[in-house]
Short mmCIF file of C-alpha atoms and ligand atoms in Angstrom, two decimals:
data_model
loop_
_atom_site.label_atom_id
_atom_site.label_comp_id
_atom_site.label_asym_id
_atom_site.label_seq_id
_atom_site.Cartn_x
_atom_site.Cartn_y
_atom_site.Cartn_z
CA MET A 1 -19.04 37.32 -40.68
CA GLY A 2 -15.57 35.72 -40.40
CA LEU A 3 -14.55 38.31 -37.83
CA GLU A 4 -17.75 37.79 -35.88
CA ARG A 5 -17.12 34.03 -35.69
CA LEU A 6 -13.51 34.68 -34.62
CA SER A 7 -14.53 36.98 -31.79
CA GLU A 8 -17.18 34.44 -30.74
CA THR A 9 -14.46 31.79 -30.55
CA TYR A 10 -12.26 34.14 -28.51
CA ALA A 11 -15.19 34.85 -26.20
CA ILE A 12 -15.71 31.11 -25.61
CA ILE A 13 -11.99 30.57 -24.94
CA ALA A 14 -11.92 33.57 -22.58
CA LEU A 15 -14.98 32.29 -20.74
CA ALA A 16 -13.48 28.81 -20.41
CA ALA A 17 -10.24 30.36 -19.11
CA ILE A 18 -12.16 32.43 -16.53
CA VAL A 19 -14.10 29.36 -15.37
CA ALA A 20 -10.82 27.41 -15.08
CA VAL A 21 -9.15 30.19 -13.09
CA VAL A 22 -12.17 30.59 -10.78
CA TYR A 23 -12.22 26.80 -10.26
CA ALA A 24 -8.48 26.72 -9.52
CA VAL A 25 -8.74 29.70 -7.11
CA TYR A 26 -11.66 28.00 -5.34
CA GLN A 27 -9.78 24.69 -5.02
CA CYS A 28 -6.60 26.35 -3.80
CA PHE A 29 -8.03 28.98 -1.42
CA PHE A 30 -11.71 28.43 -0.59
CA SER A 31 -12.47 24.70 -0.80
CA PRO A 32 -12.79 23.02 2.64
CA LEU A 33 -9.62 21.10 1.65
CA ALA A 34 -7.70 24.22 0.58
CA ARG A 35 -5.36 24.15 3.57
CA ILE A 36 -4.31 20.58 3.04
CA PRO A 37 -0.92 20.61 1.32
CA GLY A 38 -0.18 18.80 -1.92
CA PRO A 39 1.08 19.35 -5.46
CA PHE A 40 -0.67 22.28 -7.17
CA ILE A 41 -1.85 20.17 -10.11
CA ALA A 42 -3.43 17.62 -7.74
CA LYS A 43 -5.48 20.34 -6.08
CA ILE A 44 -7.10 21.34 -9.33
CA SER A 45 -7.31 18.13 -11.34
CA PRO A 46 -8.37 14.53 -10.69
CA ILE A 47 -6.08 13.49 -13.55
CA TYR A 48 -3.03 13.74 -11.28
CA HIS A 49 -3.82 10.56 -9.34
CA ALA A 50 -4.53 8.55 -12.51
CA TYR A 51 -1.33 9.95 -14.03
CA ILE A 52 0.97 8.91 -11.18
CA ALA A 53 -0.77 5.52 -11.06
CA LYS A 54 -0.09 5.01 -14.77
CA ARG A 55 3.62 5.79 -14.40
CA GLY A 56 4.05 2.50 -12.51
CA HIS A 57 5.70 3.60 -9.25
CA ILE A 58 2.86 5.09 -7.27
CA HIS A 59 3.97 3.16 -4.17
CA ARG A 60 7.16 5.24 -4.00
CA ASP A 61 5.53 8.45 -5.29
CA LEU A 62 3.05 8.43 -2.40
CA SER A 63 5.84 8.00 0.15
CA ASN A 64 7.74 10.90 -1.42
CA LEU A 65 4.63 13.10 -1.36
CA HIS A 66 4.22 12.47 2.36
CA ARG A 67 7.89 13.17 2.96
CA LYS A 68 7.49 16.50 1.21
CA HIS A 69 4.03 17.61 2.40
CA GLY A 70 3.48 15.90 5.77
CA LYS A 71 0.96 13.47 7.20
CA VAL A 72 -2.09 14.56 5.21
CA VAL A 73 -1.60 15.19 1.51
CA ARG A 74 -4.12 16.30 -1.07
CA ILE A 75 -3.70 14.32 -4.24
CA ALA A 76 -6.94 15.24 -6.04
CA PRO A 77 -9.51 18.06 -5.75
CA ASN A 78 -11.85 15.75 -3.84
CA VAL A 79 -9.78 13.18 -2.50
CA LEU A 80 -13.52 5.20 6.82
CA PHE A 81 -16.28 3.97 5.82
CA TRP A 82 -17.48 3.30 2.34
CA LYS A 83 -15.21 2.27 -0.43
CA ALA A 84 -14.79 5.09 -2.89
CA GLU A 85 -15.93 5.20 -6.50
CA SER A 86 -12.62 3.83 -7.75
CA TYR A 87 -13.79 0.39 -6.57
CA SER A 88 -16.71 0.45 -9.04
CA VAL A 89 -14.12 -0.02 -11.77
CA LEU A 90 -12.98 -3.19 -10.05
CA GLN A 91 -16.50 -4.49 -9.54
CA GLY A 92 -17.91 -3.73 -13.00
CA THR A 93 -21.31 -5.44 -13.21
CA ARG A 94 -20.32 -8.28 -10.93
CA PRO A 95 -22.95 -8.93 -8.21
CA PHE A 96 -20.66 -10.86 -5.85
CA ASP A 97 -17.36 -9.12 -5.28
CA LEU A 98 -15.90 -8.65 -1.83
CA ALA A 99 -13.03 -6.42 -2.93
CA GLY A 100 -15.11 -4.26 -5.29
CA GLN A 101 -18.37 -4.07 -3.31
CA ARG A 102 -18.86 -0.52 -2.01
CA ASN A 103 -22.00 -1.10 0.00
CA GLU A 104 -20.95 -2.07 3.54
CA LYS A 105 -24.17 -3.96 4.29
CA ILE A 106 -24.00 -6.11 1.15
CA HIS A 107 -20.29 -6.60 1.71
CA ALA A 108 -20.85 -7.79 5.30
CA GLU A 109 -23.54 -10.26 4.17
CA GLN A 110 -21.39 -11.64 1.36
CA ARG A 111 -18.28 -11.87 3.53
CA LYS A 112 -20.22 -13.80 6.17
CA LEU A 113 -21.09 -16.45 3.58
CA VAL A 114 -17.50 -17.23 2.69
CA ALA A 115 -15.55 -16.27 5.83
CA ARG A 116 -15.28 -19.78 7.23
CA ALA A 117 -13.67 -21.16 4.10
CA TYR A 118 -10.84 -18.64 4.50
CA SER A 119 -10.55 -18.74 8.29
CA MET A 120 -7.57 -19.81 10.33
CA ASP A 121 -9.37 -23.11 11.11
CA SER A 122 -9.46 -23.97 7.41
CA ILE A 123 -5.74 -23.60 7.05
CA THR A 124 -4.79 -27.09 8.24
CA TYR A 125 -7.48 -28.43 5.97
CA LEU A 126 -5.80 -26.80 2.95
CA GLU A 127 -2.22 -27.65 3.91
CA PRO A 128 -1.99 -30.98 2.00
CA GLN A 129 -2.88 -29.08 -1.20
CA VAL A 130 0.00 -26.66 -0.63
CA ASN A 131 2.33 -29.58 0.18
CA SER A 132 1.74 -31.28 -3.15
CA VAL A 133 2.68 -28.15 -5.12
CA LEU A 134 5.63 -27.43 -2.86
CA VAL A 135 7.14 -30.90 -3.23
CA LEU A 136 6.75 -30.66 -7.00
CA LEU A 137 8.44 -27.24 -7.01
CA VAL A 138 11.45 -28.50 -5.05
CA ASN A 139 11.82 -31.46 -7.42
CA ARG A 140 11.59 -29.26 -10.51
CA LEU A 141 14.15 -26.80 -9.12
CA ARG A 142 16.51 -29.68 -8.36
CA GLU A 143 16.41 -30.70 -12.02
CA ILE A 144 17.46 -27.32 -13.39
CA ARG A 145 21.06 -27.27 -14.55
CA VAL A 146 21.41 -23.76 -15.96
CA GLN A 147 22.29 -21.20 -13.32
CA PRO A 148 21.30 -18.63 -12.13
CA ILE A 149 17.64 -19.60 -11.87
CA ASP A 150 14.85 -17.07 -12.29
CA LEU A 151 13.53 -17.91 -8.84
CA GLY A 152 10.97 -15.10 -9.03
CA TYR A 153 9.30 -16.79 -12.01
CA TRP A 154 9.22 -20.19 -10.31
CA ILE A 155 7.74 -18.62 -7.21
CA GLN A 156 5.02 -17.10 -9.34
CA LEU A 157 4.28 -20.48 -10.95
CA PHE A 158 4.06 -21.91 -7.44
CA ALA A 159 1.70 -19.21 -6.15
CA PHE A 160 -0.66 -19.71 -9.11
CA ASP A 161 -0.68 -23.47 -8.80
CA VAL A 162 -1.41 -23.20 -5.08
CA ILE A 163 -4.45 -21.05 -5.84
CA GLY A 164 -5.71 -23.73 -8.25
CA ALA A 165 -4.97 -26.44 -5.69
CA ILE A 166 -6.66 -24.80 -2.70
CA SER A 167 -9.58 -23.45 -4.74
CA PHE A 168 -10.52 -26.39 -6.99
CA SER A 169 -8.11 -29.20 -5.97
CA LYS A 170 -6.43 -28.73 -9.32
CA PRO A 171 -3.14 -26.89 -9.73
CA PHE A 172 -2.96 -25.17 -13.12
CA GLY A 173 0.02 -27.39 -14.01
CA TYR A 174 2.43 -24.45 -14.32
CA VAL A 175 5.09 -25.80 -11.95
CA GLU A 176 4.95 -29.18 -13.69
CA SER A 177 5.53 -27.64 -17.13
CA GLY A 178 7.69 -24.73 -15.95
CA ASP A 179 5.51 -22.45 -18.01
CA ASP A 180 2.51 -20.17 -17.39
CA ALA A 181 1.03 -20.39 -20.91
CA GLY A 182 0.89 -16.59 -21.23
CA ILE A 183 -1.45 -16.10 -18.30
CA PHE A 184 0.97 -13.97 -16.23
CA LEU A 185 1.28 -11.37 -18.96
CA ARG A 186 -2.48 -11.26 -19.39
CA LEU A 187 -2.97 -10.75 -15.68
CA ARG A 188 -0.20 -8.17 -15.56
CA LYS A 189 -1.84 -6.20 -18.36
CA ALA A 190 -5.17 -6.29 -16.53
CA LEU A 191 -3.61 -5.11 -13.27
CA ARG A 192 -1.58 -2.45 -15.05
CA SER A 193 -4.70 -1.10 -16.69
CA MET A 194 -6.75 -1.31 -13.50
CA GLY A 195 -4.09 0.63 -11.61
CA TRP A 196 -4.88 3.87 -13.40
CA VAL A 197 -8.43 3.33 -14.69
CA LYS A 198 -9.51 3.05 -11.03
CA HIS A 199 -8.67 6.72 -10.69
CA ALA A 200 -10.50 7.72 -13.84
CA PRO A 201 -13.98 6.25 -13.11
CA THR A 202 -15.77 8.69 -15.44
CA PHE A 203 -13.52 7.62 -18.29
CA HIS A 204 -14.24 4.00 -17.38
CA ARG A 205 -18.01 4.56 -17.39
CA ILE A 206 -17.88 6.19 -20.83
CA HIS A 207 -15.67 3.39 -22.17
CA GLN A 208 -18.07 0.71 -20.90
CA ARG A 209 -21.05 2.46 -22.55
CA LEU A 210 -19.20 2.73 -25.85
CA MET A 211 -17.86 -0.80 -25.81
CA PRO A 212 -20.53 -2.24 -28.15
CA TYR A 213 -19.30 0.26 -30.77
CA ILE A 214 -15.58 0.62 -30.09
CA GLY A 215 -14.79 -2.81 -28.64
CA ASN A 216 -12.85 -3.47 -25.44
CA TRP A 217 -9.83 -1.22 -25.06
CA LEU A 218 -9.25 -1.82 -21.38
CA ALA A 219 -7.37 -4.89 -20.22
CA SER A 220 -8.85 -4.26 -16.76
CA ASN A 221 -12.12 -5.76 -18.05
CA ASP A 222 -10.40 -9.16 -18.12
CA ARG A 223 -10.98 -9.47 -14.38
CA ASN A 224 -14.69 -9.89 -14.83
CA SER A 225 -14.62 -11.62 -18.20
CA TYR A 226 -11.57 -13.71 -19.15
CA PHE A 227 -10.53 -14.62 -15.57
CA PHE A 228 -14.12 -15.12 -14.49
CA GLU A 229 -14.63 -17.56 -17.38
CA LEU A 230 -11.44 -19.37 -16.42
CA ALA A 231 -12.69 -19.76 -12.82
CA SER A 232 -16.16 -20.82 -14.02
CA ARG A 233 -14.68 -23.55 -16.20
CA GLU A 234 -12.64 -24.86 -13.27
CA ILE A 235 -15.70 -24.85 -11.02
CA GLN A 236 -17.69 -26.73 -13.65
CA ALA A 237 -14.91 -29.28 -14.09
CA ARG A 238 -14.66 -29.63 -10.33
CA THR A 239 -18.38 -30.39 -9.93
CA ASN A 240 -18.07 -33.06 -12.63
CA ARG A 241 -15.25 -34.81 -10.78
CA ASP A 242 -15.96 -37.30 -7.98
CA GLY A 243 -13.98 -37.33 -4.78
CA ASP A 244 -13.68 -36.09 -1.23
CA PHE A 245 -12.12 -32.74 -1.99
CA LYS A 246 -10.41 -30.67 0.64
CA ASP A 247 -10.57 -27.28 -0.99
CA ILE A 248 -12.36 -23.94 -0.83
CA ALA A 249 -14.86 -25.00 -3.51
CA SER A 250 -16.12 -27.84 -1.31
CA GLN A 251 -16.56 -25.44 1.61
CA LEU A 252 -18.47 -22.97 -0.54
CA PHE A 253 -20.68 -25.70 -2.00
CA SER A 254 -21.60 -26.74 1.51
CA VAL A 255 -22.62 -23.12 2.27
CA GLN A 256 -24.79 -23.27 -0.85
CA LYS A 257 -26.80 -26.17 0.61
CA THR A 258 -28.28 -23.90 3.27
CA LYS A 259 -28.08 -20.63 1.28
CA PRO A 260 -29.18 -21.45 -2.28
CA GLU A 261 -28.99 -17.75 -3.21
CA PHE A 262 -25.22 -18.23 -3.07
CA ASN A 263 -25.29 -19.76 -6.54
CA ASP A 264 -22.59 -21.25 -8.77
CA THR A 265 -21.97 -17.91 -10.47
CA ASN A 266 -21.26 -16.29 -7.10
CA ILE A 267 -18.90 -19.12 -6.22
CA ALA A 268 -17.10 -18.61 -9.53
CA PHE A 269 -16.81 -14.88 -8.76
CA MET A 270 -15.24 -15.70 -5.41
CA MET A 271 -12.80 -18.03 -7.12
CA THR A 272 -11.92 -15.32 -9.62
CA SER A 273 -10.93 -13.20 -6.63
CA ASN A 274 -8.66 -15.99 -5.43
CA VAL A 275 -6.82 -15.97 -8.76
CA PHE A 276 -6.78 -12.22 -9.10
CA ALA A 277 -6.07 -11.17 -5.52
CA GLY A 278 -4.20 -14.18 -4.21
CA SER A 279 -1.51 -15.20 -6.66
CA ASP A 280 0.55 -12.16 -7.64
CA THR A 281 0.28 -10.66 -4.14
CA THR A 282 1.75 -13.80 -2.61
CA SER A 283 4.46 -14.18 -5.22
CA THR A 284 5.49 -10.51 -4.88
CA SER A 285 5.80 -10.99 -1.11
CA LEU A 286 7.87 -14.15 -1.60
CA ARG A 287 10.15 -12.42 -4.08
CA ALA A 288 10.73 -9.62 -1.58
CA ILE A 289 11.52 -12.11 1.20
CA PHE A 290 14.17 -13.99 -0.81
CA TYR A 291 15.63 -10.82 -2.27
CA LEU A 292 16.08 -9.13 1.11
CA LEU A 293 17.40 -12.27 2.77
CA LEU A 294 19.96 -12.95 0.07
CA LYS A 295 20.97 -9.28 -0.04
CA HIS A 296 21.71 -9.39 3.70
CA PRO A 297 23.97 -12.42 4.34
CA GLU A 298 24.03 -11.86 8.13
CA LYS A 299 20.21 -12.14 8.27
CA TYR A 300 20.32 -15.17 5.96
CA ASP A 301 22.89 -16.83 8.27
CA ARG A 302 20.83 -16.08 11.36
CA LEU A 303 17.76 -17.63 9.76
CA MET A 304 19.74 -20.67 8.60
CA ASN A 305 21.02 -21.16 12.17
CA GLU A 306 17.45 -21.18 13.43
CA LEU A 307 16.32 -23.66 10.76
CA GLU A 308 19.33 -25.93 11.08
CA SER A 309 19.16 -26.18 14.84
CA LYS A 310 15.46 -27.03 14.56
CA ARG A 311 16.30 -29.68 11.94
CA GLN A 312 18.84 -31.25 14.28
CA THR A 313 16.32 -31.57 17.09
CA GLY A 314 13.70 -33.00 14.75
CA GLU A 315 11.48 -29.92 14.94
CA LEU A 316 11.43 -29.28 11.21
CA SER A 317 10.08 -31.66 8.57
CA ASN A 318 10.55 -31.55 4.81
CA PRO A 319 8.35 -29.92 3.58
CA VAL A 320 8.08 -27.74 6.66
CA THR A 321 4.64 -27.81 8.26
CA PHE A 322 2.75 -24.62 9.03
CA LYS A 323 2.85 -25.36 12.75
CA GLU A 324 6.62 -25.85 12.68
CA ALA A 325 7.10 -22.66 10.67
CA GLU A 326 5.01 -20.69 13.14
CA ALA A 327 7.36 -21.80 15.92
CA CYS A 328 10.38 -20.35 14.07
CA THR A 329 10.44 -16.87 15.58
CA TYR A 330 13.18 -15.43 13.38
CA LEU A 331 11.52 -16.80 10.23
CA GLN A 332 8.27 -15.08 11.20
CA ALA A 333 10.15 -11.84 11.87
CA VAL A 334 11.78 -12.08 8.41
CA ILE A 335 8.39 -12.51 6.73
CA TYR A 336 6.88 -9.53 8.56
CA GLU A 337 9.89 -7.35 7.87
CA ALA A 338 10.06 -8.12 4.14
CA MET A 339 6.32 -7.56 3.75
CA ARG A 340 6.68 -4.31 5.66
CA LEU A 341 9.28 -3.04 3.20
CA TYR A 342 7.61 -4.44 0.08
CA PRO A 343 3.85 -4.68 0.70
CA ALA A 344 2.16 -5.95 -2.45
CA THR A 345 -0.39 -3.13 -2.67
CA GLY A 346 1.06 0.36 -2.60
CA ASP A 347 -1.69 2.58 -3.97
CA LEU A 348 -4.21 4.27 -1.68
CA LEU A 349 -7.05 2.12 -0.40
CA ASP A 350 -9.68 4.77 -1.14
CA ARG A 351 -12.63 5.35 1.18
CA ASP A 352 -15.46 7.92 1.11
CA VAL A 353 -15.73 10.10 4.21
CA PRO A 354 -19.25 9.56 5.56
CA GLU A 355 -21.89 12.26 5.86
CA GLY A 356 -21.03 14.78 8.55
CA GLY A 357 -17.33 14.68 7.73
CA MET A 358 -14.43 13.99 10.05
CA THR A 359 -11.22 15.51 11.36
CA ILE A 360 -7.94 14.03 10.18
CA ASP A 361 -4.77 15.25 11.87
CA GLY A 362 -6.44 18.59 12.67
CA HIS A 363 -7.93 19.06 9.18
CA TYR A 364 -11.72 19.00 8.86
CA VAL A 365 -12.68 16.82 5.89
CA PRO A 366 -16.32 17.06 4.70
CA GLY A 367 -18.46 14.00 3.87
CA GLY A 368 -18.12 12.65 0.33
CA VAL A 369 -14.41 13.46 0.07
CA VAL A 370 -12.23 10.46 -0.75
CA VAL A 371 -9.49 9.65 1.74
CA GLY A 372 -7.07 6.77 1.66
CA THR A 373 -3.80 5.48 2.93
CA SER A 374 -1.05 3.30 1.53
CA SER A 375 0.85 0.50 3.22
CA TRP A 376 4.04 1.84 1.62
CA VAL A 377 3.58 5.11 3.49
CA ILE A 378 2.50 3.64 6.85
CA HIS A 379 5.32 1.12 6.76
CA ARG A 380 7.93 3.84 6.52
CA VAL A 381 6.77 6.21 9.26
CA GLN A 382 9.78 6.73 11.53
CA GLU A 383 7.64 7.46 14.62
CA ILE A 384 6.40 3.85 14.37
CA TRP A 385 9.34 1.91 12.98
CA GLY A 386 12.23 4.02 14.21
CA PRO A 387 14.93 6.02 12.41
CA ASP A 388 16.03 2.87 10.56
CA ALA A 389 12.56 2.41 9.01
CA GLU A 390 14.06 1.98 5.52
CA GLU A 391 16.37 -0.82 6.65
CA PHE A 392 15.72 -4.55 6.52
CA ARG A 393 16.02 -5.45 10.21
CA PRO A 394 13.83 -8.42 11.17
CA GLU A 395 15.10 -8.10 14.76
CA ARG A 396 12.75 -5.15 15.32
CA TRP A 397 9.84 -7.64 15.40
CA LEU A 398 11.47 -9.55 18.24
CA GLU A 399 12.16 -6.60 20.53
CA LYS A 400 9.94 -6.70 23.59
CA GLU A 401 9.12 -2.99 23.59
CA ASN A 402 7.77 -3.23 20.03
CA GLU A 403 5.48 -6.14 20.69
CA GLY A 404 1.93 -5.24 19.77
CA THR A 405 2.69 -1.82 18.26
CA MET A 406 4.30 -3.15 15.12
CA LYS A 407 1.66 -5.73 14.34
CA ARG A 408 -1.01 -3.06 14.90
CA PHE A 409 0.55 -0.90 12.20
CA PHE A 410 1.30 -3.76 9.82
CA PHE A 411 -0.90 -2.83 6.87
CA ALA A 412 0.17 -5.22 4.09
CA PHE A 413 -3.23 -6.91 4.26
CA GLY A 414 -5.22 -3.70 4.75
CA GLY A 415 -7.38 -3.35 7.85
CA GLY A 416 -10.82 -3.23 9.46
CA SER A 417 -13.85 -4.89 7.94
CA ARG A 418 -12.11 -4.99 4.55
CA THR A 419 -8.95 -6.67 5.68
CA CYS A 420 -7.67 -9.34 3.27
CA ILE A 421 -9.75 -12.46 3.57
CA GLY A 422 -6.94 -14.58 2.08
CA ARG A 423 -4.24 -13.48 4.51
CA HIS A 424 -4.12 -16.81 6.39
CA ILE A 425 -3.80 -18.67 3.10
CA SER A 426 -0.89 -16.57 1.91
CA TRP A 427 0.78 -16.80 5.35
CA LEU A 428 0.44 -20.57 5.10
CA GLU A 429 2.08 -20.65 1.67
CA ILE A 430 4.85 -18.24 2.58
CA SER A 431 5.63 -19.81 5.96
CA LYS A 432 6.01 -23.21 4.33
CA LEU A 433 7.81 -22.29 1.12
CA VAL A 434 10.56 -20.08 2.55
CA PRO A 435 12.06 -22.55 5.07
CA THR A 436 11.50 -25.55 2.78
CA LEU A 437 13.51 -23.98 -0.05
CA LEU A 438 16.18 -22.81 2.38
CA ILE A 439 16.73 -26.28 3.82
CA CYS A 440 16.74 -27.87 0.36
CA PHE A 441 19.08 -25.43 -1.44
CA ASP A 442 22.11 -23.29 -0.83
CA MET A 443 21.24 -19.95 -2.35
CA ARG A 444 23.24 -17.00 -3.60
CA LEU A 445 21.94 -13.93 -5.38
CA ALA A 446 23.24 -13.61 -8.96
CA ASP A 447 25.65 -10.73 -9.49
CA ASP A 448 24.25 -7.20 -9.62
CA VAL A 449 20.63 -8.15 -8.97
CA GLU A 450 18.41 -5.15 -8.31
CA LEU A 451 14.68 -5.82 -8.34
CA LYS A 452 12.71 -3.92 -10.96
CA GLU A 453 9.53 -2.49 -9.45
CA GLU A 454 6.32 -1.79 -11.31
CA HIS A 455 3.05 -0.85 -9.66
CA GLY A 456 -0.26 -1.36 -11.45
CA ALA A 457 -3.18 -2.26 -9.20
CA LEU A 458 -0.54 -4.39 -7.41
CA LEU A 459 3.21 -4.30 -7.08
CA PHE A 460 5.39 -6.48 -9.32
CA LEU A 461 9.04 -7.26 -8.62
CA GLU A 462 11.12 -8.60 -11.48
CA GLY A 463 14.63 -9.98 -11.78
CA LEU A 464 15.15 -12.29 -8.80
CA LYS A 465 17.95 -14.41 -10.29
CA VAL A 466 19.51 -16.85 -7.84
CA HIS A 467 22.22 -19.54 -7.89
CA MET A 468 20.62 -22.57 -6.24
CA THR A 469 22.66 -25.62 -5.24
CA PRO A 470 20.63 -28.62 -4.08
CA LYS A 471 21.53 -29.93 -0.61
CA ASP A 472 21.35 -33.54 0.57
CA VAL A 473 18.36 -33.52 2.86
C1 LIG B 501 0.64 -11.62 0.49
C2 LIG B 501 -0.53 -11.82 -0.08
C3 LIG B 501 -1.67 -10.85 -0.05
C4 LIG B 501 -1.69 -9.49 0.15
C5 LIG B 501 -0.49 -8.57 0.40
C6 LIG B 501 -3.07 -9.06 0.07
C7 LIG B 501 -3.49 -7.76 0.26
C8 LIG B 501 -4.82 -7.40 0.36
C9 LIG B 501 -5.28 -6.08 0.75
C10 LIG B 501 -4.39 -4.90 1.09
C11 LIG B 501 -6.64 -6.11 0.74
C12 LIG B 501 -7.58 -4.95 1.10
C13 LIG B 501 -7.99 -4.21 -0.17
C14 LIG B 501 -8.84 -3.00 0.09
O1 LIG B 501 -9.07 -2.59 1.23
O2 LIG B 501 -9.28 -2.46 -0.91
C15 LIG B 501 -7.05 -7.44 0.32
C16 LIG B 501 -8.35 -7.84 0.16
C17 LIG B 501 -8.70 -9.07 -0.35
N1 LIG B 501 -7.86 -10.14 -0.60
FE1 LIG B 501 -5.88 -10.18 -0.29
N2 LIG B 501 -3.84 -10.15 -0.20
C18 LIG B 501 -3.04 -11.26 -0.27
C19 LIG B 501 -3.44 -12.57 -0.49
C20 LIG B 501 -4.71 -12.97 -0.79
C21 LIG B 501 -5.13 -14.32 -1.07
C22 LIG B 501 -4.19 -15.54 -1.04
C23 LIG B 501 -6.46 -14.27 -1.39
C24 LIG B 501 -7.40 -15.39 -1.76
C25 LIG B 501 -7.11 -16.65 -1.76
C26 LIG B 501 -6.90 -12.89 -1.26
C27 LIG B 501 -8.18 -12.43 -1.47
C28 LIG B 501 -8.62 -11.17 -1.11
C29 LIG B 501 -10.02 -10.75 -1.19
C30 LIG B 501 -11.18 -11.58 -1.70
C31 LIG B 501 -10.07 -9.43 -0.70
C32 LIG B 501 -11.31 -8.55 -0.52
C33 LIG B 501 -11.76 -8.74 0.93
C34 LIG B 501 -12.96 -7.89 1.33
O3 LIG B 501 -13.09 -6.75 0.89
O4 LIG B 501 -13.76 -8.41 2.14
N3 LIG B 501 -5.81 -12.13 -0.89
N4 LIG B 501 -5.93 -8.21 0.11
#
């Protein structure tokens, strides 16, 4: 009896091994994607993508994979169009979610409702909100006596407060108090968790089903619970306050008047996206800009020459206006170049290949396969950016022969119908903050600063310590 059970067990193990080998042979030699190069383990297991995402430096891993395997790399057995299943993890059960919505038709309808509030025209409307946080930031930084300052942290406080200000006319009060009340860590945990759970959607589905019994083990769920509740409370408080508000909430409430189906819950979901998608992305970009500038004194000096000569001719106010900043050509080149080298999202933006399939770089890819690309990879392709693609050289954006090409391949905000809806807002913040801080402070990077990179669903850069000496302006 014992022997019989043993041989039965062996038979099951042998069968499982045969199935695994057949599956691996199929994936490596007979699948329609068999000829696409990539790590062996990625060809046979979807775990590979989730694994490299969990390690925290997927942005660099993807670039290395392309360097090793070429333009098209296979990073899962079944890895433009519809957003892939990984976005369901983002969306959860949320009915209004631009970033997470996979259905193109629903996405287009929802995006149409809110597009105006985020358009270029709305930027001037929101500028006074950014000004108030910026002036407060400069004053707070002037008061700090202990050097070097963790400028990265202050930038993050600024980016959060701006989101509160432009969304609900109420900064969160972080710059004022110099403290984030634990919210950054909570958000970081959520983004860290989302970074890998996105690539394990089956695991996510099972977890969500079991949640009533096992509780919530995934910080990624905070996006649609804790942060949604935070946004809902702010929206509620905002409707209870009187005043002529110049913010996104007021624009969305005016949409609601003609489209009542766009209810308060949907507005709160949109505001959750502002907090979730708009604060850390902007602060990471700002950290990269200051880090690269201060690391390259000749670029810093060139930018200071531009700003100072504009100051002397009265073309630069304090705080700098968006219009003035746009007219600073070297400043704009610096922003593009830093965001090229450190785009805030470095994982693949996954899309399902539509029915009928498509050909990518000579490889036929059948419908249903997930394809994606990463800004970290595109931004380092030498055929586009030249042999010095890894170098910080803002001048490349000013060279006549590159005009057009470079902006076309600038992928920090994604592209197509899913391009970042908040890109004008973050450009407004960045364009104003960088020159304003530079005209108000002399800056020097603290000794031995190297930014620490961690990629969850977004990139984080830690350790921007700077000596800041206030100037008389
Ligand atoms: C430097 C700052 C920012 C960067 C690098 C960035 C990056 C991106 C990228 C790459 C996407 C496309 C994602 C995809 O295809 O899956 C995206 C979408 C989105 N972003 Fe941003 N973002 C930034 C700032 C903001 C701000 C300030 C807001 C809101 C105030 C915002 C809200 C959104 C939303 C709602 C989407 C989804 C859009 C859609 O699918 O229609 N982002 N962002």
